[in-house]
XYZ file of C-alpha atoms in Angstrom:
461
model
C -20.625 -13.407 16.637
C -17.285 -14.307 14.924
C -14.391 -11.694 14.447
C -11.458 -11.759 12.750
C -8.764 -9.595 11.260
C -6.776 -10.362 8.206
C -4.207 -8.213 7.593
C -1.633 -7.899 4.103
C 1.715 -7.071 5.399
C 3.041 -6.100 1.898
C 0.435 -3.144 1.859
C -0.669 -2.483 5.808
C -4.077 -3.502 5.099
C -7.206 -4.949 6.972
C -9.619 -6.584 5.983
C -12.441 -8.437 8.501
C -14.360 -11.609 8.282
C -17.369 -10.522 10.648
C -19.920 -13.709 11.195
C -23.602 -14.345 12.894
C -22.556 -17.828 14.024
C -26.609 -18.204 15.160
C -27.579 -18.190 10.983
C -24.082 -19.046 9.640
C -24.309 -15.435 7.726
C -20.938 -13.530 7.012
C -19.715 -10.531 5.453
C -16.802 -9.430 4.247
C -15.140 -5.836 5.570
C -12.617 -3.970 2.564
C -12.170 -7.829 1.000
C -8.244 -7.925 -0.747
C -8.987 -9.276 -4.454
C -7.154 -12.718 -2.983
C -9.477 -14.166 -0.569
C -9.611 -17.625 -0.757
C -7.497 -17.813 2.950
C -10.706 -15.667 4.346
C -13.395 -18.071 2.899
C -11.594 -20.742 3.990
C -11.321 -19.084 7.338
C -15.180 -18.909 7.346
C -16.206 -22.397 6.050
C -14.230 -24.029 9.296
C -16.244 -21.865 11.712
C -19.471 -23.046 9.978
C -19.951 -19.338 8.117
C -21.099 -18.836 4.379
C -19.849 -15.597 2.882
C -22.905 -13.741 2.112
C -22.162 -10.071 1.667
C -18.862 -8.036 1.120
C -18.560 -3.949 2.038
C -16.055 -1.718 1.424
C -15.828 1.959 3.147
C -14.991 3.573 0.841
C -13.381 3.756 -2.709
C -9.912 2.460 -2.566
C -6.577 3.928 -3.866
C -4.250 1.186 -2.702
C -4.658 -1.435 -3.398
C -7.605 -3.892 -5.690
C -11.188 -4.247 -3.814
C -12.088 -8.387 -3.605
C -15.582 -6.825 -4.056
C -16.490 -7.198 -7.388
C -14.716 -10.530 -7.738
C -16.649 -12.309 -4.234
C -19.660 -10.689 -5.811
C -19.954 -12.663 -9.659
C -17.483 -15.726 -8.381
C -19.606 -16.499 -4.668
C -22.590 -14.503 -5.242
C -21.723 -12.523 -2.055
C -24.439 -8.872 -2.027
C -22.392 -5.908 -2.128
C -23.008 -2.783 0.350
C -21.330 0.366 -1.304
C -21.191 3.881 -0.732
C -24.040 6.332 -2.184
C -22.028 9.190 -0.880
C -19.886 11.810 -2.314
C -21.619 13.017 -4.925
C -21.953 11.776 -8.503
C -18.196 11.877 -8.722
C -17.943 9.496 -6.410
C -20.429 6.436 -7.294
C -19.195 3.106 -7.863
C -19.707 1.746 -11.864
C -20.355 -1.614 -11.856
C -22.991 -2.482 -9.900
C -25.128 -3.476 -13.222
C -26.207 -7.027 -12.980
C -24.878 -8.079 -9.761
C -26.590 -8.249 -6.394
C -25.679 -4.862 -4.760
C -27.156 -1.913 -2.335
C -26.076 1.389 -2.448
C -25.571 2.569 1.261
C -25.283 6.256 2.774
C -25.738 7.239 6.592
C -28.280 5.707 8.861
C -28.237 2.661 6.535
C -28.344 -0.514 8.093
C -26.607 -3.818 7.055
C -27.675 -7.124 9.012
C -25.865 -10.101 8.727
C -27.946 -12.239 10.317
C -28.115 -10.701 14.180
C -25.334 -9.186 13.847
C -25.947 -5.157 12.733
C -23.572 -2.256 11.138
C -25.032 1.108 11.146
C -23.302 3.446 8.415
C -21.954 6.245 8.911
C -20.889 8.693 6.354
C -17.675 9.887 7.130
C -15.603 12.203 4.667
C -12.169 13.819 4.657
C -9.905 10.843 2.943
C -12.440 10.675 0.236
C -16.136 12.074 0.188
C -17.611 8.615 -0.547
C -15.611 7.292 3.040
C -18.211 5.258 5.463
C -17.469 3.641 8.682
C -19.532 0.992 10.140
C -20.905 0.710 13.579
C -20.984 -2.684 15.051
C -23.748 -4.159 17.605
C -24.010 -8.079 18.332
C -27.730 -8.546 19.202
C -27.054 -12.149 18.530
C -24.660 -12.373 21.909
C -27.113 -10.072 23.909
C -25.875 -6.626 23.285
C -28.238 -3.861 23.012
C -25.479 -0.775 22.218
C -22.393 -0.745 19.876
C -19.391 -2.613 20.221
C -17.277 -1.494 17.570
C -16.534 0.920 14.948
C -14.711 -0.649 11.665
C -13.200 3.338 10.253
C -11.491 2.216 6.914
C -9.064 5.204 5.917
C -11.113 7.527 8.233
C -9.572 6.717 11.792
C -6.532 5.171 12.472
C -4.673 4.185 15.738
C -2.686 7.313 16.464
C -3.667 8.773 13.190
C -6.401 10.126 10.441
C -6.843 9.791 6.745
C -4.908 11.766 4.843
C -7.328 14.333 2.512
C -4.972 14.841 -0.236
C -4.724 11.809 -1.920
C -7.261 12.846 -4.400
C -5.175 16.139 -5.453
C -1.619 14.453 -4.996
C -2.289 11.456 -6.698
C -5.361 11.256 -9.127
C -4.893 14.633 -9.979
C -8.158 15.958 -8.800
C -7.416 19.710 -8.058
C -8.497 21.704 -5.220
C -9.520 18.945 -2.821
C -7.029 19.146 -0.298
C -8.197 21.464 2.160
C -12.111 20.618 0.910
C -11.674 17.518 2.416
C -9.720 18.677 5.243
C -12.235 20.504 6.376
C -14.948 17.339 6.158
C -12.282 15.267 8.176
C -12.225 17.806 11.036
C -16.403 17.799 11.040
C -16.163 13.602 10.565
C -13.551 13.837 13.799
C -16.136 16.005 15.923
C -18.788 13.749 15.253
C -16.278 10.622 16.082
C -15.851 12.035 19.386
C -19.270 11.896 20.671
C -19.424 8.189 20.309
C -19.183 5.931 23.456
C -15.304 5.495 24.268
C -15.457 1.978 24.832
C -16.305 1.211 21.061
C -13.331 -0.418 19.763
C -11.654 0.860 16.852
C -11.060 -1.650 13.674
C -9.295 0.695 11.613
C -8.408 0.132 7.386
C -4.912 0.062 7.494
C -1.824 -0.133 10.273
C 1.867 1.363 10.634
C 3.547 1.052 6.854
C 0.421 2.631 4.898
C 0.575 5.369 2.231
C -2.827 6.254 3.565
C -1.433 8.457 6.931
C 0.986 10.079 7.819
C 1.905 8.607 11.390
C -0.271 5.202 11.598
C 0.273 3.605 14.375
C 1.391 -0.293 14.602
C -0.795 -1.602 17.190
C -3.687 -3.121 15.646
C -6.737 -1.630 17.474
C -7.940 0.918 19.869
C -10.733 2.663 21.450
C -12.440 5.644 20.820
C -11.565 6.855 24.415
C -8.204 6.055 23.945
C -7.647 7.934 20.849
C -8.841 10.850 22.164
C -6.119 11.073 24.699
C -3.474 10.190 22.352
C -4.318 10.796 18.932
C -2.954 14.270 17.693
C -6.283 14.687 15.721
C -8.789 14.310 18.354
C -6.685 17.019 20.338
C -7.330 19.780 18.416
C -10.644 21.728 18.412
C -10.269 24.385 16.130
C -10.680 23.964 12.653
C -7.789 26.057 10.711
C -5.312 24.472 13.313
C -6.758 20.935 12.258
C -6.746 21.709 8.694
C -3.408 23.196 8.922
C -1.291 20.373 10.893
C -3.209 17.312 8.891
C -2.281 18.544 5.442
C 1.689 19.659 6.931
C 4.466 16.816 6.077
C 2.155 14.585 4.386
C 4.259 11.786 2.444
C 4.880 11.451 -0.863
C 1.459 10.126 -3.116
C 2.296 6.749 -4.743
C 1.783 7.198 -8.515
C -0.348 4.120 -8.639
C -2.733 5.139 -6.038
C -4.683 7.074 -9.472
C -4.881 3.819 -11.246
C -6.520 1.846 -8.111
C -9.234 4.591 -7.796
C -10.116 4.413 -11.144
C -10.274 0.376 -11.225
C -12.256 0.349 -8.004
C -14.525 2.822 -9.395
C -15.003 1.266 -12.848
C -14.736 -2.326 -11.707
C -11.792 -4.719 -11.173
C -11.034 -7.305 -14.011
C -11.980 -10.615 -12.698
C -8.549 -12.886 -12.119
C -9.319 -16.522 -13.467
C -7.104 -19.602 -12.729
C -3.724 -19.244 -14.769
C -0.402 -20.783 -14.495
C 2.235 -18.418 -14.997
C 4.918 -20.196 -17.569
C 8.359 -20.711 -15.210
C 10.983 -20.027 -17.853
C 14.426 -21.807 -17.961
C 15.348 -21.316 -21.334
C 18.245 -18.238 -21.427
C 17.640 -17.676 -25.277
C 13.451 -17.332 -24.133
C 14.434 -14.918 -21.366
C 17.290 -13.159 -23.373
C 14.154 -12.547 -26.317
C 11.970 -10.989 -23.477
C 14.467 -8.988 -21.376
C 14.864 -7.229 -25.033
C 11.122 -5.896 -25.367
C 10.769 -2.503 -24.876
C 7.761 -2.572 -22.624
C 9.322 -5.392 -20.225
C 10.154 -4.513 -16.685
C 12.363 -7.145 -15.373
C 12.194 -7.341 -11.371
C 14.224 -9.440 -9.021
C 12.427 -10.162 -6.168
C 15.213 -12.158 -4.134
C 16.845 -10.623 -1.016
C 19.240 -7.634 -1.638
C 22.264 -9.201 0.007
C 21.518 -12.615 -2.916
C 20.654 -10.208 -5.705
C 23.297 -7.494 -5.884
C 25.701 -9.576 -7.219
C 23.841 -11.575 -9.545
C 21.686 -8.889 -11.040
C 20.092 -9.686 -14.370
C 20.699 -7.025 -17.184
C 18.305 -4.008 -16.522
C 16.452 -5.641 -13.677
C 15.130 -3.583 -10.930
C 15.568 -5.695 -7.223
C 12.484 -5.646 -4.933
C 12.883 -7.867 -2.586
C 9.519 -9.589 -1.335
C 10.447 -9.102 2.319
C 10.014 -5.494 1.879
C 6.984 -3.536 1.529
C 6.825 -4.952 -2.353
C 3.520 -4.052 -3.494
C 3.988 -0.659 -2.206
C 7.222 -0.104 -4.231
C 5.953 -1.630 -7.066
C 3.253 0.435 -7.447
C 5.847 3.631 -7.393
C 7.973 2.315 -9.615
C 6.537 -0.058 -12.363
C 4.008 1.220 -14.827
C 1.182 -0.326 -15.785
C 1.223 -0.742 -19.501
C 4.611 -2.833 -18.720
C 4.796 -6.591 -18.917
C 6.822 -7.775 -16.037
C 8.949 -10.889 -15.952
C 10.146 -11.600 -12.451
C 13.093 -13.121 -10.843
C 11.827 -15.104 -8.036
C 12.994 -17.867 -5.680
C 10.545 -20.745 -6.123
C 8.759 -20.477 -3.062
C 7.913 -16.958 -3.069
C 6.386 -17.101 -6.751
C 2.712 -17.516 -5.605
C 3.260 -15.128 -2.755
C 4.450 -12.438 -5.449
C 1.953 -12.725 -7.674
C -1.214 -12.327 -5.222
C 1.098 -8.994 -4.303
C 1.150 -7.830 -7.765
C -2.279 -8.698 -8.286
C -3.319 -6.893 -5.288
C -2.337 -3.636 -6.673
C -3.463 -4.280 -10.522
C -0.428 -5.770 -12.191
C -1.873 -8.572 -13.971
C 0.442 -8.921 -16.775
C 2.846 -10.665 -15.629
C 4.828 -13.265 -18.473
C 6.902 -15.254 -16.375
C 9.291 -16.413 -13.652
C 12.823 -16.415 -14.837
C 14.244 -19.669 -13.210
C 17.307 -19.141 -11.587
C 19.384 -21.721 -13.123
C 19.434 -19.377 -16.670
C 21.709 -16.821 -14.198
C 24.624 -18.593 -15.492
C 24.235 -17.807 -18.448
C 24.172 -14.053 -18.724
C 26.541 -11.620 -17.802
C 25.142 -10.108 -14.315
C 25.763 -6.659 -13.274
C 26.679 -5.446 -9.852
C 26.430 -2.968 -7.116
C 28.563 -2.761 -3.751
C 27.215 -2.675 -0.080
C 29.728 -0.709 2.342
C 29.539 0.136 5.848
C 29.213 2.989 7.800
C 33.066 4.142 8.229
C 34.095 3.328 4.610
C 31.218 5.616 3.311
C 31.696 8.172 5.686
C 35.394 8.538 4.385
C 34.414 7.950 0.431
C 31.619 10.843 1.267
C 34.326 13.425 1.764
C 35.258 12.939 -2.420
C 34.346 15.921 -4.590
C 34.373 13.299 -7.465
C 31.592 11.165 -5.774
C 28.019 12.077 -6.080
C 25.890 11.952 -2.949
C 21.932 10.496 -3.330
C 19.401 10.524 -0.633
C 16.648 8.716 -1.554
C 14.428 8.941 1.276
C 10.653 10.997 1.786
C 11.061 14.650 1.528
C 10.247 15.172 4.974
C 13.133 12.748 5.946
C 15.485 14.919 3.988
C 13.895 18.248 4.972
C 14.773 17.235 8.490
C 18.499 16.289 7.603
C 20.927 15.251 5.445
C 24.371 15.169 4.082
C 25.378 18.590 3.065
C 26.225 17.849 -0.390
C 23.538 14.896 -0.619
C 20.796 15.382 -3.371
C 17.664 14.154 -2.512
C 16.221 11.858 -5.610
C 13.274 9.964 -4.364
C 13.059 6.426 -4.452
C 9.878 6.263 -5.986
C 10.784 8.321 -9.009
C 14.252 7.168 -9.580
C 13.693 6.052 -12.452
C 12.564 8.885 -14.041
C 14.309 11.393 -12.765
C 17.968 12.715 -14.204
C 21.145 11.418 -12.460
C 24.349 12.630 -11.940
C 26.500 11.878 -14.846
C 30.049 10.062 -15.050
C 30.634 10.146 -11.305
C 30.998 7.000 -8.338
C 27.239 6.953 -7.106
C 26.730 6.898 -3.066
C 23.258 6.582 -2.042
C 21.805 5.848 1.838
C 18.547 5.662 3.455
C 17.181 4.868 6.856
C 17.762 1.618 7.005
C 19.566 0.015 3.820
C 16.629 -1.337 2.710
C 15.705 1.398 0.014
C 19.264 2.169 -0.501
C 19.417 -1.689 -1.627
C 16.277 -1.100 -4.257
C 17.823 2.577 -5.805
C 21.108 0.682 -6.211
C 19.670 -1.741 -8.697
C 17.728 0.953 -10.134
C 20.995 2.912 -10.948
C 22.319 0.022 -12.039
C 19.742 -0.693 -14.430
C 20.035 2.619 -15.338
C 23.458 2.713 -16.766
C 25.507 3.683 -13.650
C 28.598 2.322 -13.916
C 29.971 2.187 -10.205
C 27.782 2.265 -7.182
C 27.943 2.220 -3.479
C 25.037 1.736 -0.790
C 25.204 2.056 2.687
C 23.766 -0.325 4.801
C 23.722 1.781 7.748
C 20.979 4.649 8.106
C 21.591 8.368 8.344
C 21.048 8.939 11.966
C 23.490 6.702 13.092
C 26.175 7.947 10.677
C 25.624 11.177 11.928
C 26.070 10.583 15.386
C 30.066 9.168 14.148
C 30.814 11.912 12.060
């Protein structure tokens, strides 16, 4: 058997290239919707990708599925669970099977046994893993998509928060806790291949090693600990983080059925006038996607700075909206890696790179990065408004007494303070850097991040 994890940093997720090296067979575990690197992966080890499977239906980011299923021909195992709510739409006229528990997939001698196991969503399966081809006769693994994580479980509110679906929050709270007691009477050597890692939307507390075992999550994951079911319901749905608006869209596309990208070369433009004629549309979102120590001097007119180090396509997703056309500032060597990350979470319509050299010739706005000791002294200004654009849990468990918390992800939609110096701060910097540019953009005049986080400042105040 072959195994191998492929993980995108930019949205914590795992996909797995699993292999019957005896029959050259392969399948393809949650697929991304870029996958060439994985085929590729499997064509040196002498493996065809035959099938593709995803657990469940997905909210963040774009299921491969579809696409490895009309461009390679590869058979597609989905979920026949949930309900009719919860059935997958395009399955017309390609090679598919619709799976629900006790199915069995074999890929070559390799076997996953389904399980159906709800609480993130009510269509969730995880896949139990025995290599027959090497000589095993019991389980090895367990591949748990959004269901079991290292340290963590899927969160059940996703459908509520984000889609909108009402009153199935503690309904599928109540599924994870019976999914969890059935988890824990598995062998606990199985190893755990979970959906996503540390920097997910998906959990609340994911951990960032990249497996486990069943035995050792039930000594140390806070879910497995608890045998009684209000308690359970009651601690998974406390403090869960804020629902990325986009996560509504990506349901719906996975259910309906992805577009299917084609081969297109996105038009570099270095003419100002061209650029100058886009920036102007009403419907363009203009984002910078250089570093935030390059870009906050040099920001374009009502650009929005993202750099691609961070967790982009998560913060895209929050903040651009889909029925935008987005023309992006990006260093030349990062332009392919940016637009498999915007493609990965839907945004397709992309017009063009801005080429840097056109900087020159517009008038670039500006925001200011300070340290810890000059904020901490501007702070004490009744004139200066305080943001805090962290979670609300992160503010909930402190802040700066006259801080208001405006959340990065809806910053640009929500009111702002009004004719007043703008200080904002963070954890880190990092998000602090991103809300700058958005107040920027905004029509904030002068701004101020820190680049040191809240805890520390506190402990020098």
């Amino acid at each position: 058997m072959y195994l191998k994890t492929f993980i995108d940093e930019k949205l914590a997720q795992n996909a797995y290239l699993v292999g019957c090296q005896k029959t050259g067979e392969a399948i393809i575990i949650d697929p991304p919707r870029h996958f060439e690197h994985i085929i590729e992966d499997a064509r040196k080890e002498g493996l065809e990708i035959t099938a593709a499977a995803d657990t469940h239906i997905h909210a963040d980011y774009v299921s491969g599925a579809r696409q490895l299923a009309i461009k390679h021909k590869a058979k597609l195992y989905l979920s026949d669970e949930g309900g009719s709510d919860w059935k997958y739409e395009f399955t017309d006229g390609i090679d598919s099977e619709l799976i629900k528990e006790g199915s069995v997939i074999n890929i070559g001698k390799v076997e996953l046994k389904v399980m159906h196991t709800p609480g993130h969503t009510p269509e969730s399966l995880s896949f139990v893993l025995t290599d027959f081809g090497g000589g095993a006769t019991e389980p090895m693994g367990i591949f748990t998509g959004d269901f079991v994580f290292v340290g963590d479980v899927g969160r059940p509110d996703l459908l509520e928060e984000a889609a909108g679906i009402m009153d199935t929050a503690e309904a599928g709270a109540r599924d994870m806790f019976a999914s969890v007691q059935r988890f824990k009477e598995l062998p606990d050597h199985l190893t755990i291949w979970p959906g996503h890692g540390a920097g997910s939307a998906c959990g609340k507390s994911l951990g960032a090693v990249p497996t486990s075992t069943i035995g050792y999550e039930k000594q140390v994951n806070w879910a497995m600990k608890i045998d009684e079911e209000e308690a359970f319901v009651k601690e998974l749905l406390k403090d869960q983080p804020e629902a990325p608006t986009y996560f509504a869209k990506m349901k719906e596309v996975n259910k309906v059925g992805p577009a299917i990208l084609e081969e297109r070369e996105i038009p570099v433009i270095s003419d100002s006038k061209k650029v100058k004629e886009l920036m102007e549309k009403e419907d363009t979102l203009i984002i910078d996607t250089r570093p935030a120590a390059e870009a906050q001097s040099t920001l374009l007119e009502g650009a929005i700075n993202i750099p691609i180090e961070t967790i982009f396509s998560n913060w895209v997703g929050w903040l651009a909206k889909y029925d935008e056309k987005l023309l992006l500032l990006t260093k030349d060597s990062d332009r392919k890696k940016v637009e498999i990350a915007l493609h990965s979470i839907g945004f397709d319509s992309i017009i063009g790179f801005v080429d840097e050299i056109v900087l020159s010739d517009f008038e670039l706005k500006s925001y200011e990065t300070i340290p810890m000791d000059q904020f901490i002294q501007e702070m004490n200004d009744e004139e200066v408004a305080i943001i805090d654009i962290r979670n609300a849990s992160e503010y909930k468990a402190g802040h700066f007494d006259r801080a208001e918390h405006l959340f990065l992800g809806k910053l640009r939609e929500l009111p702002l303070p009004e004719n007043k110096k703008v200080m904002v701060y963070c954890e880190t910097g990092a998000r602090s850097a991103i809300a700058a540019s958005i107040l920027k953009a905004r029509g904030c005049k002068d701004i101020n991040h820190m680049r040191s986080s809240y805890a520390e400042t506190i402990k020098h105040m």
